[in-house]
PDB file of C-alpha atoms in Angstrom:
ATOM      1  CA  MET P  22      -0.182  -0.500  -0.207  1.00  0.00           C
ATOM      2  CA  GLU P  23       1.128   3.107  -0.849  1.00  0.00           C
ATOM      3  CA  ARG P  24       1.770   5.716   2.467  1.00  0.00           C
ATOM      4  CA  LEU P  25      -0.035   9.577   2.010  1.00  0.00           C
ATOM      5  CA  TRP P  26       2.441  11.609   1.878  1.00  0.00           C
ATOM      6  CA  PHE P  27       2.731  15.874   2.935  1.00  0.00           C
ATOM      7  CA  SER P  28       6.272  17.900   0.552  1.00  0.00           C
ATOM      8  CA  ILE P  29       7.709  20.370   2.404  1.00  0.00           C
ATOM      9  CA  THR P  30       9.920  23.343   1.236  1.00  0.00           C
ATOM     10  CA  ASP P  31      12.149  24.966   2.293  1.00  0.00           C
ATOM     11  CA  GLU P  32      14.118  27.402   1.400  1.00  0.00           C
ATOM     12  CA  PHE P  33      14.963  28.970   4.519  1.00  0.00           C
ATOM     13  CA  GLY P  34      16.657  26.652   6.731  1.00  0.00           C
ATOM     14  CA  LEU P  35      13.164  26.426   8.540  1.00  0.00           C
ATOM     15  CA  TRP P  36      12.631  22.741   9.024  1.00  0.00           C
ATOM     16  CA  SER P  37      15.613  21.798  10.952  1.00  0.00           C
ATOM     17  CA  GLN P  38      14.482  23.821  14.066  1.00  0.00           C
ATOM     18  CA  MET P  39      10.726  23.211  13.502  1.00  0.00           C
ATOM     19  CA  SER P  40      10.442  19.207  12.523  1.00  0.00           C
ATOM     20  CA  THR P  41      10.608  17.215  16.329  1.00  0.00           C
ATOM     21  CA  GLU P  42       7.284  19.558  17.170  1.00  0.00           C
ATOM     22  CA  PHE P  43       5.556  19.197  13.632  1.00  0.00           C
ATOM     23  CA  GLU P  44       6.323  14.656  13.053  1.00  0.00           C
ATOM     24  CA  ALA P  45       5.684  14.607  17.064  1.00  0.00           C
ATOM     25  CA  ARG P  46       2.269  15.726  15.664  1.00  0.00           C
ATOM     26  CA  LEU P  47       1.364  13.407  13.043  1.00  0.00           C
ATOM     27  CA  PRO P  48      -0.445  11.404  12.091  1.00  0.00           C
ATOM     28  CA  LEU P  49      -3.234  13.536  12.245  1.00  0.00           C
ATOM     29  CA  ARG P  50      -6.244  12.160  14.556  1.00  0.00           C
ATOM     30  CA  ASN P  51      -9.726  12.430  15.022  1.00  0.00           C
ATOM     31  CA  LEU P  52     -10.582  13.875  11.637  1.00  0.00           C
ATOM     32  CA  ILE P  53     -14.202  13.568  10.313  1.00  0.00           C
ATOM     33  CA  TRP P  54     -14.088  13.316   6.709  1.00  0.00           C
ATOM     34  CA  LYS P  55     -17.294  12.755   3.756  1.00  0.00           C
ATOM     35  CA  GLY P  56     -16.222  10.931   1.479  1.00  0.00           C
ATOM     36  CA  GLY P  57     -16.734   7.086  -0.812  1.00  0.00           C
ATOM     37  CA  ILE P  58     -20.396   7.191  -2.557  1.00  0.00           C
ATOM     38  CA  THR P  59     -21.973   7.380   0.158  1.00  0.00           C
ATOM     39  CA  GLN P  60     -20.985  10.598   0.994  1.00  0.00           C
ATOM     40  CA  THR P  61     -22.088   9.840   4.683  1.00  0.00           C
ATOM     41  CA  ALA P  62     -20.025  12.010   7.840  1.00  0.00           C
ATOM     42  CA  GLN P  63     -17.098   8.646   8.489  1.00  0.00           C
ATOM     43  CA  PHE P  64     -14.841   9.089  11.721  1.00  0.00           C
ATOM     44  CA  VAL P  65     -10.492   8.711  11.103  1.00  0.00           C
ATOM     45  CA  SER P  66      -8.915   7.513  13.890  1.00  0.00           C
ATOM     46  CA  GLN P  67      -5.356   8.246  12.287  1.00  0.00           C
ATOM     47  CA  LEU P  68      -4.056   9.869   9.540  1.00  0.00           C
ATOM     48  CA  ASP P  69      -0.230   8.362   8.662  1.00  0.00           C
ATOM     49  CA  ALA P  70       1.307  10.574   6.174  1.00  0.00           C
ATOM     50  CA  ARG P  71       5.031  10.727   5.760  1.00  0.00           C
ATOM     51  CA  VAL P  72       7.050  14.127   4.990  1.00  0.00           C
ATOM     52  CA  VAL P  73       9.141  14.349   2.419  1.00  0.00           C
ATOM     53  CA  VAL P  74      11.026  18.403   2.624  1.00  0.00           C
ATOM     54  CA  ASN P  75      12.290  18.732  -0.488  1.00  0.00           C
ATOM     55  CA  GLU P  76      12.209  16.319  -2.461  1.00  0.00           C
ATOM     56  CA  THR P  77      14.661  16.046  -4.637  1.00  0.00           C
ATOM     57  CA  THR P  78      12.741  14.917  -7.237  1.00  0.00           C
ATOM     58  CA  PRO P  79       9.149  16.268  -7.319  1.00  0.00           C
ATOM     59  CA  GLY P  80       6.381  13.648  -8.516  1.00  0.00           C
ATOM     60  CA  PRO P  81       3.194  13.931  -9.750  1.00  0.00           C
ATOM     61  CA  THR P  82       1.364  17.380  -8.108  1.00  0.00           C
ATOM     62  CA  ASP P  83      -2.049  16.980  -8.654  1.00  0.00           C
ATOM     63  CA  ASP P  84      -4.511  16.346  -6.908  1.00  0.00           C
ATOM     64  CA  ALA P  85      -5.001  11.954  -7.695  1.00  0.00           C
ATOM     65  CA  THR P  86      -1.776  11.199  -7.484  1.00  0.00           C
ATOM     66  CA  GLY P  87       0.138  13.510  -5.529  1.00  0.00           C
ATOM     67  CA  ALA P  88       0.971  15.212  -1.568  1.00  0.00           C
ATOM     68  CA  LEU P  89      -2.164  15.393  -0.281  1.00  0.00           C
ATOM     69  CA  LEU P  90      -0.702  18.574   0.991  1.00  0.00           C
ATOM     70  CA  HIS P  91       2.486  20.850   0.220  1.00  0.00           C
ATOM     71  CA  VAL P  92       3.361  23.300   2.564  1.00  0.00           C
ATOM     72  CA  TYR P  93       6.322  26.033   1.502  1.00  0.00           C
ATOM     73  CA  LEU P  94       8.561  27.961   4.037  1.00  0.00           C
ATOM     74  CA  VAL P  95       8.888  31.115   5.243  1.00  0.00           C
ATOM     75  CA  ALA P  96      10.941  33.255   6.621  1.00  0.00           C
ATOM     76  CA  LEU P  97      10.820  36.678   7.559  1.00  0.00           C
ATOM     77  CA  SER P  98      12.117  39.540  10.215  1.00  0.00           C
ATOM     78  CA  ASP P  99      10.497  43.069  10.599  1.00  0.00           C
ATOM     79  CA  ALA P 100      14.089  43.377  11.521  1.00  0.00           C
ATOM     80  CA  GLU P 101      15.140  42.818   8.125  1.00  0.00           C
ATOM     81  CA  SER P 102      15.694  45.354   4.972  1.00  0.00           C
ATOM     82  CA  ASP P 103      12.587  46.108   2.484  1.00  0.00           C
ATOM     83  CA  THR P 104      13.866  44.571  -0.104  1.00  0.00           C
ATOM     84  CA  ARG P 105      14.753  41.924   1.532  1.00  0.00           C
ATOM     85  CA  LYS P 106      11.597  41.464   2.799  1.00  0.00           C
ATOM     86  CA  ALA P 107      10.162  41.355  -1.424  1.00  0.00           C
ATOM     87  CA  GLU P 108      12.343  39.215  -2.543  1.00  0.00           C
ATOM     88  CA  VAL P 109      10.528  36.012  -0.405  1.00  0.00           C
ATOM     89  CA  ARG P 110       7.527  37.435  -0.146  1.00  0.00           C
ATOM     90  CA  ALA P 111       8.286  37.776  -4.142  1.00  0.00           C
ATOM     91  CA  ARG P 112       9.247  33.707  -3.680  1.00  0.00           C
ATOM     92  CA  ALA P 113       6.199  32.241  -1.965  1.00  0.00           C
ATOM     93  CA  LYS P 114       4.490  34.170  -5.033  1.00  0.00           C
ATOM     94  CA  ALA P 115       6.254  31.968  -7.527  1.00  0.00           C
ATOM     95  CA  TRP P 116       5.711  29.024  -5.526  1.00  0.00           C
ATOM     96  CA  SER P 117       2.216  29.367  -4.730  1.00  0.00           C
ATOM     97  CA  ALA P 118       1.470  30.136  -9.071  1.00  0.00           C
ATOM     98  CA  ARG P 119       3.490  27.090  -9.948  1.00  0.00           C
ATOM     99  CA  GLN P 120       0.742  23.977  -7.255  1.00  0.00           C
ATOM    100  CA  LYS P 121      -1.226  22.063  -9.556  1.00  0.00           C
ATOM    101  CA  SER P 122      -3.144  21.057  -6.794  1.00  0.00           C
ATOM    102  CA  THR P 123      -6.011  23.400  -4.741  1.00  0.00           C
ATOM    103  CA  PHE P 124      -4.529  21.881  -0.663  1.00  0.00           C
ATOM    104  CA  TRP P 125      -1.849  23.969  -0.389  1.00  0.00           C
ATOM    105  CA  LEU P 126      -0.146  26.107   1.989  1.00  0.00           C
ATOM    106  CA  VAL P 127       2.551  29.161   2.839  1.00  0.00           C
ATOM    107  CA  VAL P 128       3.899  29.338   6.599  1.00  0.00           C
ATOM    108  CA  LEU P 129       4.850  32.073   7.277  1.00  0.00           C
ATOM    109  CA  VAL P 130       7.348  31.825  10.385  1.00  0.00           C
ATOM    110  CA  THR P 131       9.091  34.185  13.506  1.00  0.00           C
ATOM    111  CA  ASN P 132       9.693  33.774  17.160  1.00  0.00           C
ATOM    112  CA  SER P 133       7.106  36.417  17.839  1.00  0.00           C
ATOM    113  CA  GLU P 134       3.479  38.722  17.469  1.00  0.00           C
ATOM    114  CA  PRO P 135       3.186  38.483  13.686  1.00  0.00           C
ATOM    115  CA  LEU P 136       5.284  41.528  11.539  1.00  0.00           C
ATOM    116  CA  THR P 137       4.255  44.549  11.264  1.00  0.00           C
ATOM    117  CA  GLN P 138       6.000  46.546   8.641  1.00  0.00           C
ATOM    118  CA  GLY P 139       5.127  49.914   7.137  1.00  0.00           C
ATOM    119  CA  PRO P 140       3.474  53.660   8.400  1.00  0.00           C
ATOM    120  CA  LYS P 141       0.508  53.251  10.264  1.00  0.00           C
ATOM    121  CA  PHE P 142      -2.953  54.901   8.024  1.00  0.00           C
ATOM    122  CA  LEU P 143      -5.910  55.193   9.430  1.00  0.00           C
ATOM    123  CA  GLY P 144      -4.305  54.327  12.263  1.00  0.00           C
ATOM    124  CA  MET P 145      -3.843  50.661  11.463  1.00  0.00           C
ATOM    125  CA  ARG P 146      -0.271  48.801  10.934  1.00  0.00           C
ATOM    126  CA  THR P 147      -0.248  45.936   8.317  1.00  0.00           C
ATOM    127  CA  THR P 148       1.136  42.576   9.075  1.00  0.00           C
ATOM    128  CA  LEU P 149       3.851  41.497   8.088  1.00  0.00           C
ATOM    129  CA  LEU P 150       1.149  37.875   7.421  1.00  0.00           C
ATOM    130  CA  ASP P 151      -1.770  40.493   5.471  1.00  0.00           C
ATOM    131  CA  ARG P 152       1.584  41.741   3.535  1.00  0.00           C
ATOM    132  CA  LEU P 153       1.954  37.749   2.087  1.00  0.00           C
ATOM    133  CA  ARG P 154      -1.668  37.511   1.162  1.00  0.00           C
ATOM    134  CA  SER P 155      -1.916  40.329  -0.800  1.00  0.00           C
ATOM    135  CA  ASP P 156       1.274  39.381  -2.727  1.00  0.00           C
ATOM    136  CA  ILE P 157       0.241  35.699  -3.175  1.00  0.00           C
ATOM    137  CA  GLY P 158      -3.304  37.394  -4.290  1.00  0.00           C
ATOM    138  CA  ARG P 159      -5.186  35.338  -0.779  1.00  0.00           C
ATOM    139  CA  LYS P 160      -6.433  38.167   1.213  1.00  0.00           C
ATOM    140  CA  ASP P 161      -7.880  34.922   3.121  1.00  0.00           C
ATOM    141  CA  SER P 162      -6.590  32.660   5.215  1.00  0.00           C
ATOM    142  CA  ASP P 163      -6.749  29.155   4.319  1.00  0.00           C
ATOM    143  CA  HIS P 164      -3.367  29.279   2.434  1.00  0.00           C
ATOM    144  CA  ILE P 165      -1.019  31.105   3.995  1.00  0.00           C
ATOM    145  CA  VAL P 166      -1.181  30.687   8.243  1.00  0.00           C
ATOM    146  CA  HIS P 167       1.483  32.719  10.629  1.00  0.00           C
ATOM    147  CA  LEU P 168       3.356  30.190  12.818  1.00  0.00           C
ATOM    148  CA  GLN P 169       5.005  31.501  16.516  1.00  0.00           C
ATOM    149  CA  HIS P 170       6.821  28.151  16.211  1.00  0.00           C
ATOM    150  CA  THR P 171       7.754  28.963  21.202  1.00  0.00           C
ATOM    151  CA  GLN P 172       3.908  29.278  21.277  1.00  0.00           C
ATOM    152  CA  VAL P 173       1.734  25.595  21.289  1.00  0.00           C
ATOM    153  CA  GLU P 174      -1.672  27.351  20.564  1.00  0.00           C
ATOM    154  CA  SER P 175       0.236  28.533  16.884  1.00  0.00           C
ATOM    155  CA  TRP P 176       0.778  25.006  16.539  1.00  0.00           C
ATOM    156  CA  ASN P 177      -2.619  23.556  17.306  1.00  0.00           C
ATOM    157  CA  ALA P 178      -3.537  26.163  14.635  1.00  0.00           C
ATOM    158  CA  LEU P 179      -1.224  25.398  12.477  1.00  0.00           C
ATOM    159  CA  PHE P 180      -2.033  21.701  12.125  1.00  0.00           C
ATOM    160  CA  LEU P 181      -5.367  22.324  12.609  1.00  0.00           C
ATOM    161  CA  ALA P 182      -5.384  24.016   8.569  1.00  0.00           C
ATOM    162  CA  ILE P 183      -3.102  20.250   8.095  1.00  0.00           C
ATOM    163  CA  ARG P 184      -6.044  18.989   8.951  1.00  0.00           C
ATOM    164  CA  ASP P 185      -8.426  20.784   7.446  1.00  0.00           C
ATOM    165  CA  ARG P 186      -6.234  21.052   3.975  1.00  0.00           C
ATOM    166  CA  ALA P 187      -5.614  16.862   4.184  1.00  0.00           C
ATOM    167  CA  VAL P 188      -9.371  15.730   5.240  1.00  0.00           C
ATOM    168  CA  GLN P 189     -10.051  18.012   2.450  1.00  0.00           C
ATOM    169  CA  GLY P 190      -7.667  16.525  -0.196  1.00  0.00           C
ATOM    170  CA  LEU P 191      -8.809  12.840   0.916  1.00  0.00           C
ATOM    171  CA  GLU P 192     -12.191  14.181   0.216  1.00  0.00           C
ATOM    172  CA  ALA P 193     -11.069  15.259  -3.314  1.00  0.00           C
ATOM    173  CA  ARG P 194      -9.218  12.880  -4.235  1.00  0.00           C
ATOM    174  CA  VAL P 195     -11.783  10.211  -3.901  1.00  0.00           C
ATOM    175  CA  THR P 196     -14.243  11.982  -6.279  1.00  0.00           C
ATOM    176  CA  LEU P 197     -11.959  11.773  -8.837  1.00  0.00           C
ATOM    177  CA  LEU P 198     -10.932   8.142  -8.366  1.00  0.00           C
ATOM    178  CA  ALA P 199     -15.008   7.399  -7.964  1.00  0.00           C
ATOM    179  CA  ASP P 200     -15.424   8.892 -11.225  1.00  0.00           C
ATOM    180  CA  GLU P 201     -12.987   8.332 -13.354  1.00  0.00           C
ATOM    181  CA  ILE P 202     -14.029   4.752 -12.210  1.00  0.00           C
ATOM    182  CA  ARG P 203     -17.405   5.520 -13.216  1.00  0.00           C
ATOM    183  CA  ARG P 204     -16.133   6.210 -16.675  1.00  0.00           C
ATOM    184  CA  MET P 205     -12.941   3.187 -17.727  1.00  0.00           C
ATOM    185  CA  ASP P 206     -16.782   1.484 -16.445  1.00  0.00           C
ATOM    186  CA  ALA P 207     -19.109   3.219 -18.591  1.00  0.00           C
ATOM    187  CA  ASN P 208     -16.314   1.851 -21.344  1.00  0.00           C
ATOM    188  CA  ARG P 209     -15.960  -1.765 -20.468  1.00  0.00           C
ATOM    189  CA  MET P 210     -17.932  -2.682 -23.858  1.00  0.00           C
ATOM    190  CA  LEU P 211     -15.661  -0.713 -26.252  1.00  0.00           C
ATOM    191  CA  PRO P 212     -12.174  -1.672 -28.304  1.00  0.00           C
ATOM    192  CA  GLY P 213      -9.503  -0.816 -26.317  1.00  0.00           C
ATOM    193  CA  TRP P 214     -11.000  -0.923 -23.266  1.00  0.00           C
ATOM    194  CA  ASN P 215      -8.128  -2.628 -20.933  1.00  0.00           C
ATOM    195  CA  TYR P 216      -8.963  -4.724 -17.461  1.00  0.00           C
ATOM    196  CA  CYS P 217      -4.454  -4.277 -16.521  1.00  0.00           C
ATOM    197  CA  LYS P 218      -5.247  -0.185 -15.992  1.00  0.00           C
ATOM    198  CA  PHE P 219      -8.568  -0.111 -14.275  1.00  0.00           C
ATOM    199  CA  PHE P 220      -7.510  -2.441 -11.718  1.00  0.00           C
ATOM    200  CA  VAL P 221      -4.842   0.051 -11.352  1.00  0.00           C
ATOM    201  CA  THR P 222      -7.395   2.834 -10.501  1.00  0.00           C
ATOM    202  CA  LYS P 223      -9.473   0.701  -8.770  1.00  0.00           C
ATOM    203  CA  GLU P 224      -6.807  -0.161  -6.315  1.00  0.00           C
ATOM    204  CA  ARG P 225      -5.641   2.952  -5.722  1.00  0.00           C
ATOM    205  CA  LEU P 226      -8.771   3.474  -4.693  1.00  0.00           C
ATOM    206  CA  ALA P 227      -8.875   1.031  -2.003  1.00  0.00           C
ATOM    207  CA  ASP P 228      -5.610   2.529  -0.143  1.00  0.00           C
ATOM    208  CA  LEU P 229      -7.026   5.351   0.278  1.00  0.00           C
ATOM    209  CA  TYR P 230      -9.587   4.076   2.140  1.00  0.00           C
ATOM    210  CA  ALA P 231      -7.237   1.961   4.091  1.00  0.00           C
ATOM    211  CA  ALA P 232      -4.457   4.285   5.000  1.00  0.00           C
ATOM    212  CA  LEU P 233      -7.821   5.356   6.426  1.00  0.00           C
ATOM    213  CA  ASP P 234      -8.332   2.152   8.519  1.00  0.00           C
ATOM    214  CA  LEU P 235     -11.635   1.804   6.568  1.00  0.00           C
ATOM    215  CA  TRP P 236     -10.898  -1.959   5.802  1.00  0.00           C
ATOM    216  CA  ASP P 237     -14.142  -2.818   4.497  1.00  0.00           C
ATOM    217  CA  ALA P 238     -14.643  -0.282   2.059  1.00  0.00           C
ATOM    218  CA  ALA P 239     -10.908  -1.299   1.079  1.00  0.00           C
ATOM    219  CA  LEU P 240     -12.802  -4.850   0.096  1.00  0.00           C
ATOM    220  CA  ALA P 241     -15.063  -4.040  -1.884  1.00  0.00           C
ATOM    221  CA  GLN P 242     -13.657  -2.115  -4.207  1.00  0.00           C
ATOM    222  CA  TYR P 243     -11.162  -6.216  -4.480  1.00  0.00           C
ATOM    223  CA  ASP P 244     -14.521  -8.025  -4.551  1.00  0.00           C
ATOM    224  CA  GLU P 245     -15.816  -5.833  -7.184  1.00  0.00           C
ATOM    225  CA  LEU P 246     -12.623  -6.185  -9.509  1.00  0.00           C
ATOM    226  CA  GLU P 247     -13.700 -10.232  -9.007  1.00  0.00           C
ATOM    227  CA  ALA P 248     -16.146  -9.273 -10.308  1.00  0.00           C
ATOM    228  CA  VAL P 249     -15.697  -7.944 -13.458  1.00  0.00           C
ATOM    229  CA  TYR P 250     -12.595 -10.543 -14.300  1.00  0.00           C
ATOM    230  CA  GLU P 251     -14.668 -13.073 -13.625  1.00  0.00           C
ATOM    231  CA  GLN P 252     -17.456 -11.560 -16.744  1.00  0.00           C
ATOM    232  CA  LEU P 253     -14.551 -11.425 -19.048  1.00  0.00           C
ATOM    233  CA  PRO P 254     -14.540 -15.118 -19.384  1.00  0.00           C
ATOM    234  CA  HIS P 255     -13.471 -14.564 -23.256  1.00  0.00           C
ATOM    235  CA  ALA P 256     -11.839 -11.506 -23.858  1.00  0.00           C
ATOM    236  CA  GLN P 257      -9.777 -11.663 -20.138  1.00  0.00           C
ATOM    237  CA  ALA P 258      -6.212 -13.591 -22.268  1.00  0.00           C
ATOM    238  CA  ALA P 259      -5.360 -10.198 -24.129  1.00  0.00           C
ATOM    239  CA  TRP P 260      -4.662  -8.819 -21.125  1.00  0.00           C
ATOM    240  CA  PHE P 261      -1.888 -11.365 -19.697  1.00  0.00           C
ATOM    241  CA  THR P 262       1.560 -12.697 -20.876  1.00  0.00           C
ATOM    242  CA  GLU P 263       0.287 -15.823 -20.005  1.00  0.00           C
ATOM    243  CA  PHE P 264      -0.900 -18.067 -17.714  1.00  0.00           C
ATOM    244  CA  GLY P 265       2.017 -18.234 -16.160  1.00  0.00           C
ATOM    245  CA  MET P 266       3.529 -21.530 -13.803  1.00  0.00           C
ATOM    246  CA  CYS P 267       2.301 -22.815 -10.934  1.00  0.00           C
ATOM    247  CA  ASP P 268       3.710 -22.329  -7.432  1.00  0.00           C
ATOM    248  CA  ASP P 269       4.456 -25.386  -5.426  1.00  0.00           C
ATOM    249  CA  PHE P 270       4.537 -23.540  -2.484  1.00  0.00           C
ATOM    250  CA  THR P 271       2.950 -19.396  -2.518  1.00  0.00           C
ATOM    251  CA  ASP P 272       2.216 -17.517   0.211  1.00  0.00           C
ATOM    252  CA  LEU P 273      -0.982 -15.927  -0.375  1.00  0.00           C
ATOM    253  CA  LEU P 274      -0.217 -13.217   2.129  1.00  0.00           C
ATOM    254  CA  ASN P 275       2.933 -12.028   0.543  1.00  0.00           C
ATOM    255  CA  VAL P 276       1.794  -9.321  -1.699  1.00  0.00           C
ATOM    256  CA  HIS P 277       5.004  -8.197  -2.326  1.00  0.00           C
ATOM    257  CA  LYS P 278       6.778 -11.781  -2.936  1.00  0.00           C
ATOM    258  CA  LYS P 279       7.400 -10.225  -6.535  1.00  0.00           C
ATOM    259  CA  PRO P 280       6.623  -6.498  -8.540  1.00  0.00           C
ATOM    260  CA  TYR P 281       2.504  -7.201  -8.933  1.00  0.00           C
ATOM    261  CA  ARG P 282       1.719  -3.571  -9.876  1.00  0.00           C
ATOM    262  CA  GLN P 283       4.495  -3.383 -11.850  1.00  0.00           C
ATOM    263  CA  GLN P 284       3.845  -6.063 -13.814  1.00  0.00           C
ATOM    264  CA  LEU P 285      -0.504  -4.717 -13.801  1.00  0.00           C
ATOM    265  CA  ALA P 286       0.416  -1.339 -14.553  1.00  0.00           C
ATOM    266  CA  HIS P 287       2.762  -2.465 -17.713  1.00  0.00           C
ATOM    267  CA  ASN P 288       0.045  -5.472 -18.591  1.00  0.00           C
ATOM    268  CA  THR P 289       3.484  -7.387 -17.999  1.00  0.00           C
ATOM    269  CA  ILE P 290       1.532 -10.274 -15.531  1.00  0.00           C
ATOM    270  CA  THR P 291       0.950 -14.121 -15.824  1.00  0.00           C
ATOM    271  CA  GLN P 292      -3.745 -14.861 -15.240  1.00  0.00           C
ATOM    272  CA  PHE P 293      -1.847 -17.595 -12.516  1.00  0.00           C
ATOM    273  CA  ASP P 294      -0.063 -14.156 -10.869  1.00  0.00           C
ATOM    274  CA  PHE P 295      -2.720 -12.549 -10.633  1.00  0.00           C
ATOM    275  CA  CYS P 296      -4.982 -14.775  -9.007  1.00  0.00           C
ATOM    276  CA  VAL P 297      -2.276 -14.776  -6.689  1.00  0.00           C
ATOM    277  CA  TYR P 298      -1.506 -11.245  -5.455  1.00  0.00           C
ATOM    278  CA  LEU P 299      -5.564 -10.443  -6.648  1.00  0.00           C
ATOM    279  CA  CYS P 300      -6.524 -13.103  -3.120  1.00  0.00           C
ATOM    280  CA  GLY P 301      -3.777 -12.330  -1.374  1.00  0.00           C
ATOM    281  CA  GLN P 302      -4.740  -7.844  -0.522  1.00  0.00           C
ATOM    282  CA  GLN P 303      -8.363  -9.643  -0.447  1.00  0.00           C
ATOM    283  CA  LEU P 304      -7.379 -12.403   2.339  1.00  0.00           C
ATOM    284  CA  ARG P 305      -5.619  -9.560   4.146  1.00  0.00           C
ATOM    285  CA  LEU P 306      -8.529  -7.447   3.831  1.00  0.00           C
ATOM    286  CA  LEU P 307     -10.093  -9.482   5.526  1.00  0.00           C
TER     287      LEU P 307
END
């Protein structure tokens, strides 16, 4: 099962001073989300996601396959020059503009209260946080968050924003996959339809449910895949290289014995190995 992950971009050397506190708050716990076919509220006890910092080989950035959440860490000090402040804000704006995903956060990290900048206007002083929001084009607080990394309350606020974004990202990801699965299923009788591609897409949905500890929903995906496989007895051989050789001893619970997923993705799996893998995934989730 592929783990969910958060992408952290740290261009200012901030991660070393905040990584311990950040990772201590993972996994995210006690989430409420609305996903799946029924769209009913479901309780998720915990969401385990790994953290990837300054990814050297970026993967997909879309809502369906990339990181669950993209985070950009910004360091600004009231003592810095206006030129430096403008440069930092410009870098944050450029990063946000590159995000293809809608689930991202810019985190302004400081040691004090929200910073002020410029002269007072009508008795009000503009904070650096406000300027950052203005530069990025987001005046709401959904995408830009201030963190006083020495204050527990500020950490709580940050992770409340992360929780909300993570839940929204999961709901969007399930919706995108479910729509794609329905489209592929509707085209099942058309020339060129590929069962292995259908399997890979549906398995990604099963992985999401398993990551949320929704084991029955995950198992249902494999049961439905088995039903589709059995309904196509005459054409199913076209998607497999051959029937394959039976092993003297096959550990059905070891779904990593062979690169089954890669073979499915490239249509190089034998029918025997496919049946072993499908059965193993079903047994694992029972």
